[in-house]
Short mmCIF file of C-alpha atoms and ligand atoms in Angstrom, two decimals:
data_model
loop_
_atom_site.label_atom_id
_atom_site.label_comp_id
_atom_site.label_asym_id
_atom_site.label_seq_id
_atom_site.Cartn_x
_atom_site.Cartn_y
_atom_site.Cartn_z
CA MET A 628 -0.37 0.26 0.13
CA GLN A 629 1.67 3.04 -0.67
CA THR A 630 1.05 5.49 2.43
CA LYS A 631 -0.09 9.00 1.20
CA ARG A 632 2.01 12.47 2.53
CA LEU A 633 -0.84 14.91 3.12
CA SER A 634 -0.40 18.80 4.63
CA SER A 635 -2.17 20.49 7.03
CA HIS A 636 -4.25 21.79 4.24
CA ASP A 637 -5.36 18.77 2.98
CA ILE A 638 -8.17 18.34 5.42
CA ALA A 639 -11.03 16.83 2.97
CA ALA A 640 -7.90 13.85 1.77
CA ALA A 641 -8.39 12.84 4.85
CA SER A 642 -10.97 12.82 6.19
CA GLU A 643 -12.13 10.90 3.04
CA ILE A 644 -9.60 8.21 4.47
CA LEU A 645 -10.88 7.78 7.71
CA HIS A 646 -14.40 7.39 5.24
CA ARG A 647 -14.26 4.66 3.61
CA GLY A 648 -12.04 2.90 6.57
CA GLY A 649 -9.11 3.46 5.55
CA LEU A 650 -5.97 4.16 8.67
CA LEU A 651 -4.43 7.51 8.80
CA GLY A 652 -1.69 9.49 11.25
CA ILE A 653 -2.71 12.03 12.82
CA PRO A 654 -0.74 15.03 14.99
CA THR A 655 -2.48 15.60 18.19
CA GLU A 656 -0.30 17.65 20.57
CA THR A 657 0.95 15.02 22.93
CA VAL A 658 1.57 12.44 20.02
CA TYR A 659 0.78 10.80 16.29
CA GLY A 660 -2.50 8.21 16.38
CA LEU A 661 -3.06 5.84 13.76
CA GLY A 662 -6.87 6.72 13.73
CA ALA A 663 -9.73 4.95 11.51
CA ASN A 664 -13.11 6.04 12.35
CA GLY A 665 -14.15 4.84 15.31
CA LEU A 666 -17.79 3.40 14.29
CA ASN A 667 -15.85 0.93 11.97
CA SER A 668 -15.71 -2.77 13.34
CA GLU A 669 -13.84 -3.53 10.16
CA ALA A 670 -11.85 0.01 10.34
CA VAL A 671 -10.75 -0.62 13.24
CA SER A 672 -9.63 -4.06 13.39
CA HIS A 673 -6.82 -3.20 10.69
CA ILE A 674 -4.95 -0.39 13.76
CA PHE A 675 -4.38 -4.15 15.70
CA GLN A 676 -2.69 -5.41 12.07
CA ALA A 677 -0.53 -2.48 10.76
CA LYS A 678 0.09 -1.70 14.64
CA GLY A 679 1.13 -5.44 15.48
CA ARG A 680 -1.13 -4.69 18.70
CA PRO A 681 -2.71 -7.40 20.94
CA GLN A 682 -6.09 -7.28 20.02
CA ASP A 683 -6.57 -7.70 24.45
CA ASN A 684 -5.73 -3.56 24.67
CA PRO A 685 -8.45 -1.67 23.39
CA LEU A 686 -8.21 1.96 21.79
CA ILE A 687 -8.89 6.04 22.69
CA LEU A 688 -12.42 7.28 20.79
CA HIS A 689 -10.66 10.98 19.64
CA VAL A 690 -14.10 13.60 20.04
CA PRO A 691 -15.08 17.27 19.04
CA CYS A 692 -16.18 18.57 22.36
CA ALA A 693 -17.11 17.23 25.49
CA ASP A 694 -21.01 17.02 24.18
CA TRP A 695 -20.78 13.67 22.74
CA LEU A 696 -19.91 12.39 25.73
CA GLU A 697 -23.45 11.33 26.14
CA ARG A 698 -23.22 9.20 22.24
CA TYR A 699 -21.16 7.32 23.71
CA CYS A 700 -20.85 6.75 27.70
CA THR A 701 -23.36 6.19 30.04
CA ASP A 702 -23.87 7.07 33.67
CA ILE A 703 -21.29 9.72 33.48
CA PRO A 704 -20.56 11.08 36.05
CA ASP A 705 -20.49 14.88 37.05
CA THR A 706 -16.69 14.92 37.74
CA ALA A 707 -16.15 13.77 33.66
CA TYR A 708 -17.19 17.50 33.09
CA LEU A 709 -15.94 18.92 35.36
CA LEU A 710 -12.94 17.50 34.18
CA ALA A 711 -13.89 18.53 30.18
CA ASN A 712 -14.36 22.12 31.23
CA ARG A 713 -10.94 22.29 33.17
CA PHE A 714 -8.38 19.92 30.93
CA TRP A 715 -10.91 20.19 27.30
CA PRO A 716 -9.07 20.10 23.99
CA GLY A 717 -6.35 18.82 25.37
CA PRO A 718 -3.56 15.39 26.80
CA LEU A 719 -6.45 13.95 29.39
CA THR A 720 -8.11 9.80 28.32
CA MET A 721 -11.81 9.17 30.80
CA ILE A 722 -12.11 6.48 30.94
CA LEU A 723 -16.31 6.49 31.13
CA ARG A 724 -18.82 3.48 31.06
CA ARG A 725 -20.09 2.90 27.49
CA LYS A 726 -22.96 3.00 25.62
CA PRO A 727 -23.45 -0.97 23.17
CA VAL A 728 -22.87 1.36 20.18
CA VAL A 729 -19.41 1.60 20.71
CA PRO A 730 -18.06 -1.49 19.15
CA ASP A 731 -16.32 -4.06 20.67
CA ALA A 732 -12.75 -4.09 18.60
CA VAL A 733 -12.68 -0.07 20.17
CA THR A 734 -13.81 -1.21 23.87
CA ALA A 735 -11.67 -5.26 22.92
CA GLY A 736 -15.24 -6.43 25.10
CA LEU A 737 -15.00 -3.95 28.14
CA ASP A 738 -17.99 -2.25 29.20
CA THR A 739 -16.24 0.99 29.72
CA VAL A 740 -13.90 3.22 26.77
CA GLY A 741 -11.36 6.42 26.98
CA MET A 742 -13.01 9.37 25.43
CA ARG A 743 -10.67 11.76 24.66
CA CYS A 744 -10.56 15.18 22.79
CA PRO A 745 -7.11 16.42 20.94
CA ALA A 746 -6.48 20.44 21.25
CA HIS A 747 -4.43 20.36 18.08
CA PRO A 748 -5.89 22.29 15.41
CA VAL A 749 -5.20 20.36 13.15
CA CYS A 750 -6.26 17.16 14.92
CA ARG A 751 -9.51 18.74 15.73
CA ALA A 752 -10.33 19.57 11.19
CA ILE A 753 -10.36 15.88 10.92
CA ILE A 754 -12.71 15.15 13.14
CA ALA A 755 -14.83 18.01 12.48
CA ALA A 756 -14.89 16.99 8.68
CA ALA A 757 -15.04 13.34 9.33
CA ASP A 758 -18.23 13.76 12.10
CA VAL A 759 -17.13 10.09 13.37
CA PRO A 760 -15.29 9.57 16.78
CA VAL A 761 -11.61 8.19 15.81
CA ALA A 762 -10.52 5.54 17.35
CA ALA A 763 -6.80 5.55 17.41
CA PRO A 764 -3.47 4.28 19.62
CA SER A 765 0.09 6.18 19.00
CA GLY A 766 1.50 5.71 15.39
CA ASN A 767 4.49 3.97 16.58
CA THR A 768 4.80 -0.41 15.63
CA SER A 769 3.33 -2.27 19.37
CA GLY A 770 6.31 -1.96 21.53
CA ARG A 771 8.09 0.61 20.00
CA PRO A 772 8.28 4.37 21.37
CA SER A 773 5.33 6.79 20.29
CA PRO A 774 5.64 8.45 17.67
CA THR A 775 6.42 12.73 18.33
CA ASN A 776 6.68 13.85 14.35
CA ALA A 777 5.64 12.71 11.80
CA ALA A 778 9.26 10.82 10.37
CA ASP A 779 9.13 8.71 13.46
CA MET A 780 5.77 7.66 12.68
CA LEU A 781 5.67 6.79 8.69
CA GLU A 782 8.76 5.37 9.83
CA ASP A 783 6.84 2.08 11.53
CA MET A 784 4.07 3.01 9.06
CA ASP A 785 4.89 3.55 5.68
CA GLY A 786 3.46 0.74 3.50
CA LYS A 787 0.92 -0.32 5.96
CA ILE A 788 -1.51 3.36 6.87
CA ASP A 789 -3.77 5.29 3.53
CA GLY A 790 -2.38 8.37 4.77
CA ILE A 791 -0.30 10.11 6.97
CA VAL A 792 -0.81 14.01 7.78
CA ASP A 793 2.21 16.42 8.90
CA GLY A 794 1.10 18.74 11.53
CA GLY A 795 4.57 19.48 12.94
CA PRO A 796 6.32 17.67 16.03
CA CYS A 797 3.99 17.58 19.19
CA SER A 798 4.43 20.34 22.10
CA VAL A 799 3.71 17.45 24.49
CA GLY A 800 5.31 14.60 23.72
CA VAL A 801 3.78 11.77 26.30
CA GLU A 802 0.61 10.43 25.71
CA SER A 803 -2.59 11.71 27.59
CA THR A 804 -3.27 11.47 30.89
CA ILE A 805 -5.76 8.40 31.35
CA ILE A 806 -8.37 8.72 34.34
CA ASP A 807 -10.35 6.29 35.92
CA LEU A 808 -14.33 7.59 36.35
CA THR A 809 -15.78 4.40 37.03
CA GLU A 810 -14.26 3.81 40.44
CA GLN A 811 -15.22 5.70 43.29
CA PRO A 812 -12.60 7.79 44.34
CA PRO A 813 -11.18 8.13 40.01
CA ARG A 814 -7.56 6.53 39.68
CA LEU A 815 -4.84 7.28 38.03
CA LEU A 816 -4.08 5.34 35.10
CA ARG A 817 -1.37 6.05 32.90
CA PRO A 818 0.38 10.18 33.42
CA GLY A 819 0.52 12.35 30.95
CA GLY A 820 -0.17 15.62 30.00
CA ILE A 821 -2.59 16.41 32.17
CA THR A 822 -0.57 15.98 35.84
CA LEU A 823 -1.72 14.74 39.12
CA GLU A 824 -1.66 17.37 40.91
CA GLN A 825 -3.90 19.60 38.42
CA LEU A 826 -6.34 16.68 38.75
CA ARG A 827 -6.51 16.49 42.20
CA ASP A 828 -7.27 19.94 42.42
CA VAL A 829 -10.81 19.67 40.25
CA LEU A 830 -10.58 15.66 41.22
CA GLY A 831 -9.95 15.74 45.35
CA GLU A 832 -8.98 12.49 46.12
CA VAL A 833 -7.18 10.59 43.15
CA ALA A 834 -5.74 7.01 43.64
CA VAL A 835 -2.72 6.25 42.02
CA ASP A 836 -3.42 2.53 39.68
CA PRO A 837 0.17 0.90 41.20
CA ALA A 838 1.18 -0.26 37.41
CA VAL A 839 2.29 3.44 36.62
CA THR A 840 5.03 3.36 38.68
CA ARG A 841 6.12 -0.22 38.83
CA LEU A 842 6.43 -3.09 37.13
CA MET A 843 3.51 -5.28 36.90
CA GLY A 844 3.57 -9.71 38.53
CA LYS A 845 2.63 -11.93 36.12
CA ASP A 846 -0.91 -12.63 38.44
CA GLU A 847 -1.58 -8.69 38.35
CA HIS A 848 -4.39 -6.90 36.16
CA PRO A 849 -3.06 -3.71 35.66
CA ARG A 850 -6.98 -0.78 35.34
CA ALA A 851 -5.09 -0.13 31.98
CA PRO A 852 -4.80 -3.65 30.29
CA GLY A 853 -1.41 -1.08 27.25
CA MET A 854 0.24 -0.73 31.04
CA LYS A 855 1.29 -4.25 31.16
CA TYR A 856 2.80 -5.05 28.06
CA ARG A 857 6.90 -4.13 27.38
CA HIS A 858 6.80 -0.71 26.43
CA TYR A 859 9.11 2.43 24.91
CA ALA A 860 11.66 0.50 24.29
CA PRO A 861 14.41 0.39 22.44
CA LYS A 862 16.62 -2.24 21.31
CA ALA A 863 19.53 -2.27 23.23
CA PRO A 864 18.64 -2.42 27.49
CA VAL A 865 17.95 0.56 29.69
CA THR A 866 19.38 1.24 33.29
CA VAL A 867 18.30 4.52 34.33
CA VAL A 868 19.54 6.86 37.56
CA LYS A 869 16.94 7.62 38.91
CA GLY A 870 18.21 10.81 41.80
CA ALA A 871 19.75 14.67 42.26
CA PRO A 872 20.44 15.17 38.45
CA ALA A 873 24.78 15.56 39.49
CA ALA A 874 24.83 12.80 41.25
CA ALA A 875 22.92 10.56 38.24
CA ALA A 876 25.21 11.71 36.11
CA GLU A 877 28.30 11.15 37.71
CA TYR A 878 27.16 7.65 38.51
CA ILE A 879 26.55 6.58 35.15
CA ARG A 880 29.97 8.56 34.30
CA ALA A 881 31.63 6.76 37.03
CA HIS A 882 29.71 3.15 36.01
CA LEU A 883 30.17 3.50 32.18
CA ALA A 884 31.56 1.68 29.42
CA PRO A 885 32.61 0.94 25.65
CA GLY A 886 29.72 0.37 24.00
CA ASP A 887 26.91 2.32 26.27
CA GLY A 888 25.03 5.06 25.57
CA VAL A 889 23.61 7.73 27.11
CA ILE A 890 20.79 9.56 27.54
CA CYS A 891 21.08 13.19 30.03
CA PHE A 892 19.95 16.34 30.67
CA ASP A 893 22.20 19.41 28.77
CA GLU A 894 24.56 20.54 31.94
CA TYR A 895 26.04 16.99 32.12
CA ALA A 896 26.56 16.45 27.58
CA PRO A 897 30.49 16.98 28.59
CA LEU A 898 31.03 14.17 30.71
CA PHE A 899 30.59 11.52 27.68
CA ALA A 900 31.72 13.53 25.08
CA GLY A 901 32.07 10.19 23.03
CA TYR A 902 30.13 8.13 23.52
CA PRO A 903 26.67 7.74 21.64
CA LEU A 904 24.50 10.45 23.60
CA GLU A 905 20.91 12.21 23.24
CA GLN A 906 20.19 15.18 25.49
CA LEU A 907 16.71 15.80 26.97
CA GLY A 908 16.88 19.16 27.91
CA PRO A 909 17.96 20.87 31.23
CA SER A 910 17.06 19.55 34.42
CA THR A 911 14.66 22.55 34.67
CA ASP A 912 12.73 22.43 31.50
CA VAL A 913 10.18 19.03 32.77
CA PRO A 914 8.05 19.25 29.21
CA GLU A 915 10.83 19.80 27.28
CA GLN A 916 12.09 16.78 28.67
CA ALA A 917 8.42 15.19 27.75
CA ARG A 918 9.15 16.70 24.75
CA ARG A 919 12.60 15.08 23.61
CA VAL A 920 11.68 11.70 25.81
CA PHE A 921 10.25 9.39 23.08
CA GLU A 922 13.02 10.53 20.10
CA ALA A 923 15.80 10.37 21.93
CA LEU A 924 14.64 6.02 23.67
CA ARG A 925 14.07 6.13 19.28
CA TRP A 926 17.55 7.54 18.31
CA PHE A 927 19.92 4.88 19.94
CA ASP A 928 18.67 1.69 17.83
CA GLY A 929 20.06 3.35 14.70
CA THR A 930 23.17 3.55 16.56
CA GLU A 931 25.64 0.79 17.62
CA ALA A 932 24.94 0.93 21.57
CA THR A 933 24.52 -2.17 23.17
CA HIS A 934 23.00 -0.95 26.69
CA ILE A 935 22.10 2.54 27.57
CA TRP A 936 22.13 4.77 30.65
CA ALA A 937 19.81 7.30 31.26
CA GLN A 938 19.36 10.29 33.64
CA CYS A 939 15.45 11.01 34.80
CA PRO A 940 13.58 14.01 36.43
CA ASP A 941 12.03 14.18 39.17
CA THR A 942 7.83 13.11 39.88
CA THR A 943 6.52 16.48 40.04
CA GLY A 944 4.19 17.87 38.03
CA ILE A 945 4.91 16.04 34.36
CA GLY A 946 7.88 15.02 35.76
CA LEU A 947 5.38 11.88 36.30
CA ALA A 948 5.04 11.17 33.04
CA VAL A 949 8.53 11.54 31.72
CA ALA A 950 10.39 9.01 34.44
CA ASN A 951 7.06 6.65 33.46
CA ARG A 952 8.11 6.23 29.89
CA LEU A 953 11.53 5.87 31.18
CA ASN A 954 11.58 3.43 33.84
CA LYS A 955 8.77 1.69 31.10
CA ALA A 956 11.83 1.51 28.75
CA ALA A 957 13.72 0.41 31.08
CA GLY A 958 11.40 -2.39 31.56
CA PHE A 959 11.19 -0.80 35.43
CA HIS A 960 15.26 -1.55 35.84
CA ILE A 961 16.22 1.61 37.84
CA ILE A 962 19.28 2.96 40.08
CA ASP A 963 18.11 4.53 42.92
CA ILE A 964 21.11 6.36 44.62
CA GLU A 965 20.06 8.52 46.68
O1 TXA B 1455 -2.31 10.84 23.18
C1 TXA B 1455 -3.10 9.75 23.18
O2 TXA B 1455 -3.58 9.27 24.46
C2 TXA B 1455 -2.57 9.21 22.25
C3 TXA B 1455 -3.24 10.01 21.05
C4 TXA B 1455 -3.28 9.52 19.52
O3 TXA B 1455 -4.95 10.38 21.31
N1 TXA B 1455 -3.35 8.18 22.21
C5 TXA B 1455 -2.93 6.59 23.06
O4 TXA B 1455 -3.15 5.65 23.13
O5 TXA B 1455 -1.92 6.88 23.88
P1 TXA B 1455 -2.63 3.55 23.03
O6 TXA B 1455 -3.31 3.38 22.37
O7 TXA B 1455 -1.46 4.08 21.94
O8 TXA B 1455 -2.49 4.09 24.47
C6 TXA B 1455 -3.95 3.90 25.15
C7 TXA B 1455 -4.12 3.27 26.75
C8 TXA B 1455 -3.54 1.78 26.99
O9 TXA B 1455 -2.46 1.70 27.65
C9 TXA B 1455 -4.96 0.70 26.40
O10 TXA B 1455 -4.45 -0.20 27.66
C10 TXA B 1455 -5.30 2.12 27.89
O11 TXA B 1455 -5.26 3.18 27.71
N2 TXA B 1455 -6.81 2.35 27.05
C11 TXA B 1455 -7.92 2.34 26.98
N3 TXA B 1455 -9.35 1.95 26.97
C12 TXA B 1455 -9.08 1.92 27.81
C13 TXA B 1455 -10.45 1.74 28.89
N4 TXA B 1455 -11.81 0.96 27.94
N5 TXA B 1455 -9.77 0.84 30.59
C14 TXA B 1455 -8.50 0.84 30.79
N6 TXA B 1455 -8.00 1.16 29.98
C15 TXA B 1455 -8.23 1.96 28.67
MG1 MG B 1456 0.40 3.67 22.57
#
């Protein structure tokens, strides 16, 4: 299949791909998504094939506004509208009870569905033109780091999808925050662009699913099925070094062996001259680290590095999401030097 390169002006062509049941790469403010008409089961099943995604991992529906929640969800708590007022359009996905109209192919048979209203103007234009909910996981091959620009998505999906719309680099860089509103207190299933602090500000108590901060055992089932899979991982194994930035950089320098690569904050790059190196941004600029983390992980697959050391921000604000992605890439192989 030839994958059409579309620009942000080709909204009609993009919407046409969705209408005829095709697969479309879409820019969002978080990461690029692999979209299909969320009401067309067959189109949705092709998403799983293109990604090599396990069938038990449900998809998020992308909608134009909170008014669409009632079309696809039931028993919607007031908190859903409070959150939508505050954070939509934006990087927040809410898990709600679904209505039967949502295909099983989207929810992997669960009685809930993830709903998100994205903020990227090009994504919004595509959804508005198509006038359907767009089912879309991240646009990577299953297990690889999520794509944060069109070229990264094409690396995985060229020839497997009908088209991709280039909307430039993603402004958030990590996927949406997922909050499960079907239980009390609401539960954070995946940290992302909207922080835990922001959620607590609106909801009060918020539980954090254990899959956010540690490896799940074989017999444990995280609420977001996707959180149980090895994820975001480059081919080389990753070790995360947790602790104050200067001390962590020094620890890595002291343990670095030939063939190793490093992901570090900008200030410490001179310590690693001559080694394969990706800089995450300044240690104090966590939003920049979020924008760069997936690209940094992806870059190592084009190098000879056999092991990757990574510095990691602390877990306040969007740091919780950056740390979660790095820790998952490392299979939670973390050295805590504090
Ligand atoms: O930012 C994002 O959310 C991006 C962009 C494209 O919107 N999408 C994305 O989708 O990250 P995906 O499929 O890569 O990750 C969705 C996660 C998976 O871990 C999945 O298991 C979980 O959401 N999920 C989806 N529906 C769910 C449900 N009904 N209950 C629990 N978890 C759900
Ligand atoms: Mg994904």
